[in-house]
GROMACS .gro file of C-alpha atoms in nm:
model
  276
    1UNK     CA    1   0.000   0.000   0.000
    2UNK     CA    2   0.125   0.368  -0.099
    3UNK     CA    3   0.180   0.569   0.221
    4UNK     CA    4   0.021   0.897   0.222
    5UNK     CA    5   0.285   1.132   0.353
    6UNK     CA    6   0.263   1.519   0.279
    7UNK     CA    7   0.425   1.820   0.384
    8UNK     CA    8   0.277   2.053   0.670
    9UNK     CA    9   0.153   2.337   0.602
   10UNK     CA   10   0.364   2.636   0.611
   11UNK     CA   11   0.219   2.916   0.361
   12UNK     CA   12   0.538   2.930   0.174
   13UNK     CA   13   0.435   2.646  -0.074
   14UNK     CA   14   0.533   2.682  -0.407
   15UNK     CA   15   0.199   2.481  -0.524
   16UNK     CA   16  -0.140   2.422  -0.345
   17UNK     CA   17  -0.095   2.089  -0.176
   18UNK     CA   18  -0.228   1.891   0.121
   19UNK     CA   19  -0.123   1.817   0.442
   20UNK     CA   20  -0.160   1.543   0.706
   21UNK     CA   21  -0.204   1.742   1.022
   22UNK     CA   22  -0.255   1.628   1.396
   23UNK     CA   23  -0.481   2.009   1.462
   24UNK     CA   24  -0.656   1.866   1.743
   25UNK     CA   25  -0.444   2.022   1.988
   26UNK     CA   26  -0.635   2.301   2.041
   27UNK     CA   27  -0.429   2.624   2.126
   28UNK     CA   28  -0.616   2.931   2.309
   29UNK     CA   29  -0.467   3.214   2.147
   30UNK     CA   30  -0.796   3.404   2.152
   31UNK     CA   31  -1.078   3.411   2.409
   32UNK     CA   32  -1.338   3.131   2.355
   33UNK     CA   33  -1.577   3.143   2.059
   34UNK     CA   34  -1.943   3.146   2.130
   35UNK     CA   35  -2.124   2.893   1.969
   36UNK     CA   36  -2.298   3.176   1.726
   37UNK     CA   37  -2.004   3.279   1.639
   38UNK     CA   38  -1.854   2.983   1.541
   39UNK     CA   39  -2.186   2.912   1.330
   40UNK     CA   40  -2.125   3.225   1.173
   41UNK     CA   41  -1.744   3.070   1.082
   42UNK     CA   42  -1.881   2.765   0.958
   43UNK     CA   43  -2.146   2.891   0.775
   44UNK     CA   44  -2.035   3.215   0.652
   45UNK     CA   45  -2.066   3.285   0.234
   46UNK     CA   46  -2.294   3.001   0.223
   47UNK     CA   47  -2.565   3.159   0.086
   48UNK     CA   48  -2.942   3.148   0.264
   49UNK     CA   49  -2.746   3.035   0.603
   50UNK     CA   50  -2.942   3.159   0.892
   51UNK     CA   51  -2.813   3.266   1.186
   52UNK     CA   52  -2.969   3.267   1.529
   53UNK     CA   53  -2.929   3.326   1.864
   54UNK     CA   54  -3.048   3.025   2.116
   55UNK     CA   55  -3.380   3.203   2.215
   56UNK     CA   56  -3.463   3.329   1.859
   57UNK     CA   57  -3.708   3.178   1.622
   58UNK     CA   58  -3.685   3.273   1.278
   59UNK     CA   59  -3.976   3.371   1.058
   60UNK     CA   60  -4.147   3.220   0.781
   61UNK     CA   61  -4.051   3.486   0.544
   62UNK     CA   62  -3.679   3.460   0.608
   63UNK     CA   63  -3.632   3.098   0.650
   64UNK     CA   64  -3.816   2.795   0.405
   65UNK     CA   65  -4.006   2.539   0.633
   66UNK     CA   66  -3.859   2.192   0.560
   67UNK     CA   67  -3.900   1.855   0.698
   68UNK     CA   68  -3.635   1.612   0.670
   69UNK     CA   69  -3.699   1.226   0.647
   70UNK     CA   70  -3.455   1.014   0.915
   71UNK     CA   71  -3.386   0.742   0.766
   72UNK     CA   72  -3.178   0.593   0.985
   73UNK     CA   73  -3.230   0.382   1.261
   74UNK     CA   74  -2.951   0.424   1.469
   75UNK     CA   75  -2.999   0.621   1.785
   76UNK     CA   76  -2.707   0.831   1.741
   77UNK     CA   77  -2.856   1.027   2.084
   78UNK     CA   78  -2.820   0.730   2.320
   79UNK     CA   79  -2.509   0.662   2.197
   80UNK     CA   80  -2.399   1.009   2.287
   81UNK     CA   81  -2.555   0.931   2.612
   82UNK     CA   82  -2.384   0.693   2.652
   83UNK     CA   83  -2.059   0.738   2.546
   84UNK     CA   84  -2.023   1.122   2.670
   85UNK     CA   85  -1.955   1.004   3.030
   86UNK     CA   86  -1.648   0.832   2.904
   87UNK     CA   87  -1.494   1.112   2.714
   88UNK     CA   88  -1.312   1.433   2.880
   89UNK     CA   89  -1.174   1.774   2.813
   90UNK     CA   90  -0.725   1.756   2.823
   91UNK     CA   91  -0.630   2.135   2.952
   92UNK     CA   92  -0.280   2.187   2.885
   93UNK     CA   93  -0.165   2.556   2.945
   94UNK     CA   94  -0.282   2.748   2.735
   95UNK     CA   95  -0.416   2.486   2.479
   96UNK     CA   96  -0.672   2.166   2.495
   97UNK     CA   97  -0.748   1.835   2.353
   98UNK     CA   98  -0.958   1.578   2.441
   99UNK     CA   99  -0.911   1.166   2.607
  100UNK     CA  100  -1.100   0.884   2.739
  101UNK     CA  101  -1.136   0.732   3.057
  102UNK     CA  102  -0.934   0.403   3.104
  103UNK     CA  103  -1.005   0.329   3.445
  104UNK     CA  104  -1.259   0.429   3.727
  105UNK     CA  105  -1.008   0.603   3.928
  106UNK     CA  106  -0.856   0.833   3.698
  107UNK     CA  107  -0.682   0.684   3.378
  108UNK     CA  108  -0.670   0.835   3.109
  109UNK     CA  109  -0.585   0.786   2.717
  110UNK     CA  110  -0.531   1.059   2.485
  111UNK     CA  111  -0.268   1.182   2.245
  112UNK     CA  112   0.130   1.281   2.302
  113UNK     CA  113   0.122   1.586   2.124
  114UNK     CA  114  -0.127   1.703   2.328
  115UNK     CA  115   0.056   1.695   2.639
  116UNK     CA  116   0.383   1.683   2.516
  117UNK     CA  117   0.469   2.031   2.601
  118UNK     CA  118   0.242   2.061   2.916
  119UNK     CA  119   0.507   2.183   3.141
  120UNK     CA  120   0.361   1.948   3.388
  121UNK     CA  121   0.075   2.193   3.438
  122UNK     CA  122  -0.250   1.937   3.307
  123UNK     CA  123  -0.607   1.946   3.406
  124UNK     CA  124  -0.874   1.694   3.350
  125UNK     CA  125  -1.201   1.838   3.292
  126UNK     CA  126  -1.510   1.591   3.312
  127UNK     CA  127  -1.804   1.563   3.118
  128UNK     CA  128  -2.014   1.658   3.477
  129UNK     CA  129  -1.826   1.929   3.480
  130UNK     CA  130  -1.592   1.908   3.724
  131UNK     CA  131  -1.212   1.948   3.664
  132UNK     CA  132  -0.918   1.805   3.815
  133UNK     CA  133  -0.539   1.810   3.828
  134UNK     CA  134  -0.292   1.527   3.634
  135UNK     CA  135   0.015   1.376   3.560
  136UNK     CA  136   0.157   1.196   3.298
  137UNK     CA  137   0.223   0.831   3.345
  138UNK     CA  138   0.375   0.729   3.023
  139UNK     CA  139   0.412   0.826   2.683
  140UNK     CA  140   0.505   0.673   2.395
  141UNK     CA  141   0.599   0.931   2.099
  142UNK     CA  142   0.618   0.674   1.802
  143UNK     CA  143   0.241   0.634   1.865
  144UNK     CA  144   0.139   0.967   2.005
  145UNK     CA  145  -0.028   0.800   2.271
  146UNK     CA  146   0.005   0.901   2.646
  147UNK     CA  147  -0.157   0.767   2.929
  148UNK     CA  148  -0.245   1.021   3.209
  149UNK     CA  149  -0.362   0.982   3.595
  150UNK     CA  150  -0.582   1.206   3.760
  151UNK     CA  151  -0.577   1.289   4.123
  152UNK     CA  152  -0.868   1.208   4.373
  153UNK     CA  153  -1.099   1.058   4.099
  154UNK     CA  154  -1.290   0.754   4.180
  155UNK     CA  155  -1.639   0.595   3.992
  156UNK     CA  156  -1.545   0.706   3.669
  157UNK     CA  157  -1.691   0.511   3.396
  158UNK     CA  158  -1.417   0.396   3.164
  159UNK     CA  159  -1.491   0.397   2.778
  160UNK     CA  160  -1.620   0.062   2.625
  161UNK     CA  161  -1.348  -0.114   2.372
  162UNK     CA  162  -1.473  -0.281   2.007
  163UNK     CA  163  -1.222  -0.458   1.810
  164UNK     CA  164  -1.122  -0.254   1.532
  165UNK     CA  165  -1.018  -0.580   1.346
  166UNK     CA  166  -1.379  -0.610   1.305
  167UNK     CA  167  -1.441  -0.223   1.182
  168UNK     CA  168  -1.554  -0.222   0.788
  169UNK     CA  169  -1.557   0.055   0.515
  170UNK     CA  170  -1.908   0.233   0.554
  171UNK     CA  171  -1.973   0.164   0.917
  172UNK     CA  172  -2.140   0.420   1.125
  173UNK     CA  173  -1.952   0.611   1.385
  174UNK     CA  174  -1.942   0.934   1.595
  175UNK     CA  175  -1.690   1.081   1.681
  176UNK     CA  176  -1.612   1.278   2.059
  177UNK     CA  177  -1.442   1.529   2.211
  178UNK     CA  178  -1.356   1.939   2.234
  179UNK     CA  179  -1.348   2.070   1.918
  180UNK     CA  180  -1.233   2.452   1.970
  181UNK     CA  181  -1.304   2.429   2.330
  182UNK     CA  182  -1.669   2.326   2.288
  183UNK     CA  183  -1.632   2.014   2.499
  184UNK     CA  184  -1.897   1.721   2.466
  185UNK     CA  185  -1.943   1.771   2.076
  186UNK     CA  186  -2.047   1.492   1.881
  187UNK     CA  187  -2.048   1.416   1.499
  188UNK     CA  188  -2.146   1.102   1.328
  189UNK     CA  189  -2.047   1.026   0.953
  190UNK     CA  190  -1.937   0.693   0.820
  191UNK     CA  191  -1.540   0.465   0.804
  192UNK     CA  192  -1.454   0.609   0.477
  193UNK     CA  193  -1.129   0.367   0.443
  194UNK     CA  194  -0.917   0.107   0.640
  195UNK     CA  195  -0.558   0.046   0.701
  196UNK     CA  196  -0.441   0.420   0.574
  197UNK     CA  197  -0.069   0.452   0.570
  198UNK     CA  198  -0.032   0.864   0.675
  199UNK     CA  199   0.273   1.009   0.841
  200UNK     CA  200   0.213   1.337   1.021
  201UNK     CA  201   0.504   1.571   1.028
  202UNK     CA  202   0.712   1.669   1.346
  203UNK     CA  203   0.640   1.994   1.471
  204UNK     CA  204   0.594   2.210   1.816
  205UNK     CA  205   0.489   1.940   2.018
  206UNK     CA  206   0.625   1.669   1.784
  207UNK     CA  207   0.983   1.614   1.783
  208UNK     CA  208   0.962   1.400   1.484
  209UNK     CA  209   0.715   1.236   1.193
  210UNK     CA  210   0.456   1.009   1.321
  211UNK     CA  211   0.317   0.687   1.155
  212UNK     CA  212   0.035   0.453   1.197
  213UNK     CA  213  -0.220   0.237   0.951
  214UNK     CA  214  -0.539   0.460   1.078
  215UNK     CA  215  -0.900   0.406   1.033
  216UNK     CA  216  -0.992   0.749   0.811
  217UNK     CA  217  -1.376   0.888   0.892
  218UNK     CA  218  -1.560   1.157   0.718
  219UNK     CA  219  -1.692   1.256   1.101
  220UNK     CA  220  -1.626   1.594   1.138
  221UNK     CA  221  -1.261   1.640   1.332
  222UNK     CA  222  -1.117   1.986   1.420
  223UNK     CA  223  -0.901   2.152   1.654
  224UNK     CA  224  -0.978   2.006   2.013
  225UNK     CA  225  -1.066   1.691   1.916
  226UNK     CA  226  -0.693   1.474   1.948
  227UNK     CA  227  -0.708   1.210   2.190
  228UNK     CA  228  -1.108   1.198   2.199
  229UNK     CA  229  -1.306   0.922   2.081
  230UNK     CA  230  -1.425   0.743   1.720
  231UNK     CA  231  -1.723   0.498   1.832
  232UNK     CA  232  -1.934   0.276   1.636
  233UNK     CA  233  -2.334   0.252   1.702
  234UNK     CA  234  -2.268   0.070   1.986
  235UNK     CA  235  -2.091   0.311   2.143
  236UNK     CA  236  -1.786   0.081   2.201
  237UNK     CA  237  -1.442   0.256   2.110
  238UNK     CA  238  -1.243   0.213   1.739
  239UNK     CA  239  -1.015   0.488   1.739
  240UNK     CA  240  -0.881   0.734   1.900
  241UNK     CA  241  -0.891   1.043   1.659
  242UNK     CA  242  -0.584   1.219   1.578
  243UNK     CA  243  -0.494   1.346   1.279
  244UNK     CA  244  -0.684   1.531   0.980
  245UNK     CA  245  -0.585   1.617   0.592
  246UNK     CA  246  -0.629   2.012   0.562
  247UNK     CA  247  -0.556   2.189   0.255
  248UNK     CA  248  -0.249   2.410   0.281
  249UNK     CA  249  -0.328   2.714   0.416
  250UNK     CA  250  -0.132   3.040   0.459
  251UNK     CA  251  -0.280   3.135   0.774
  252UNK     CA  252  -0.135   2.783   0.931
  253UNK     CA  253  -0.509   2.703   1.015
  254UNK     CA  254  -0.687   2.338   0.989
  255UNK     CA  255  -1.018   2.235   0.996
  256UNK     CA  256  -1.236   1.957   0.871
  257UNK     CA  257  -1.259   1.876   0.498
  258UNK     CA  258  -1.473   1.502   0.632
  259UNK     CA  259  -1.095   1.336   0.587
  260UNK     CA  260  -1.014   1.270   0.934
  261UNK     CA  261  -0.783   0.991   1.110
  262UNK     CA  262  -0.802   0.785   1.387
  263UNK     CA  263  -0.550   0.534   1.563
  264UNK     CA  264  -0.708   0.192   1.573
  265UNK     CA  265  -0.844   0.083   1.920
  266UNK     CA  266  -0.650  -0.248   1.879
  267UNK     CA  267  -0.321  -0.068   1.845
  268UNK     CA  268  -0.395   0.143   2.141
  269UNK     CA  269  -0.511  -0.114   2.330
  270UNK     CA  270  -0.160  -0.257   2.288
  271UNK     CA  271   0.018   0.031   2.386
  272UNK     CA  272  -0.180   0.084   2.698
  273UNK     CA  273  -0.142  -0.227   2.825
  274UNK     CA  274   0.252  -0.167   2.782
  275UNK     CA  275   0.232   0.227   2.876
  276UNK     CA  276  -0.035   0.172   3.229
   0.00000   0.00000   0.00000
C-alpha cells in the first residue's frame, strides 16, 4: 500500500498541496468562541445560512419550512448518552485536547502531542463538569499515545473497547471530544477507508514524523478533538482520533474537509497495556 505522507503546512508552498495534520491540539490564542459565532465561521458565504441566537425563532418569510426524512435507525442520541460520560476535556496551558477514561479512578488515554509540552501543568475536565489536576504516566511518541492519571478521581466510567479488526468501510460512527473548546461535541459520519498509511510531520509538540495504519472517517474532526473518541453505534471505542488532511493554508489554520484519522483501538489497546 502507498503511504500517504505530505508536507505541513507552512504558507510558503510553491503549489497548493495537502497536508496530514494532527490540529486537534487546540491552542487558546484568543478568548473562547461562542457557539454563534462559530456558526457564523462555519457557515459564513454560504448563501441562505441563517443565523440565530439560542432564544430566537426565525420567521417564515426569512427561512423555508422543511421537513427532513430520518432514515436511519440508529440512535445516534443514546449513543452520545452513553458514550459522553467516558470522554473528557485535556487542559494543557494554554491549549486543549480531548481523552477517554481508562479506568474508574482516573486513567486516562489521549494523544502525546497534546501533552507533550504541558510543562507538567494538566487538568482533566469531566463531562459533569468538574475538573481536576494530572500527571503523565507514560508516553510513547512513536504512537502519540500518552496515558495520564488524575488525582482524587474515583467511579469514573471507563470507555467501552470494540475490536477494530472487526471495523468495515461504511460503518457508522461518531466521533467525541472538544473541538475549539466546545467540549462534549459529537459528529457522526461513516469509516470512509481502512488500514491508511499517513505520516504526520514533526512539529511544536512533535519532535519528529509520526506513523500509523489509521482508520480514516468523514466525522467531522477539528481543533480540540486529538485524543477523543471514534465509536461505532454501539458506542464501544475504534479509534482514537488524531490526525486530519487540511488543505495548505497560509494562515497555518486546519479544519475539517470530512478526511479525518483515527488510531485503531487495537493498536492502542496494545500500547496501553505496555504504557499503564
Amino acid at each position: 500500500m502507498t503511504e500517504q505522507s505530505f508536507p505541513a503546512m507552512s504558507g510558503s508552498l510553491v503549489e497548493p498541496q495537502p497536508a496530514v495534520v494532527a490540529p486537534k491540539f487546540w491552542r487558546r490564542t484568543a478568548p473562547m468562541l461562542t457557539a454563534a459565532a462559530l456558526v457564523a465561521g462555519l457557515f459564513g458565504g454560504v448563501t441562505g445560512a441563517v443565523i440565530a441566537s439560542p432564544d430566537s425563532t426565525p420567521t417564515t418569510s426569512s427561512v423555508s419550512a422543511q421537513t427532513i426524512a430520518n432514515t436511519s435507525t440508529l440512535d445516534w442520541s443514546a449513543v452520545a448518552s452513553d458514550v459522553l460520560p467516558s470522554v473528557v476535556q485535556v487542559n494543557v496551558g494554554n491549549g486543549l485536547g480531548s481523552g477517554v477514561i481508562l479506568s474508574a479512578d482516573g486513567k486516562i488515554l489521549t494523544n502525546n502531542h497534546v501533552v507533550a509540552s504541558s510543562g507538567g501543568q494538566i487538568t482533566v475536565k469531566f463531562n459533569d463538569g468538574r475538573e481536576l489536576p494530572a500527571t503523565v504516566v507514560n508516553t510513547d511518541p512513536t504512537s502519540d499515545l500518552a496515558v495520564l492519571q488524575v488525582s482524587g478521581a474515583s467511579g469514573l466510567t471507563p470507555i467501552k473497547w470494540a475490536n477494530s479488526g472487526s471495523v468495515k468501510v461504511g460503518d457508522a460512527v461518531m466521533a467525541i471530544g472538544s473541538p475549539s473548546g466546545l467540549q462534549g461535541t459529537v459528529t457522526t459520519g461513516i469509516v470512509s477507508a481502512l488500514d491508511r498509511k499517513v505520516t504526520v510531520p514533526g512539529e511544536t509538540r512533535r519532535a519528529s514524523s509520526v506513523s500509523y495504519q489509521a482508520i480514516q472517517t468523514d466525522a467531522s474532526i477539528n481543533p480540540g478533538n486529538s485524543g477523543g473518541a471514534l465509536v461505532n453505534a454501539a458506542g464501544e471505542l475504534i479509534g482514537i482520533n488524531s490526525a486530519i488532511y487540511s488543505p495548505a493554508s497560509s494562515s497555518g489554520e486546519a479544519g475539517s474537509v470530512g478526511i479525518g484519522f483515527a488510531i485503531p483501538s487495537n493498536t492502542a489497546k496494545q500500547i496501553v497495556d505496555r504504557l499503564s
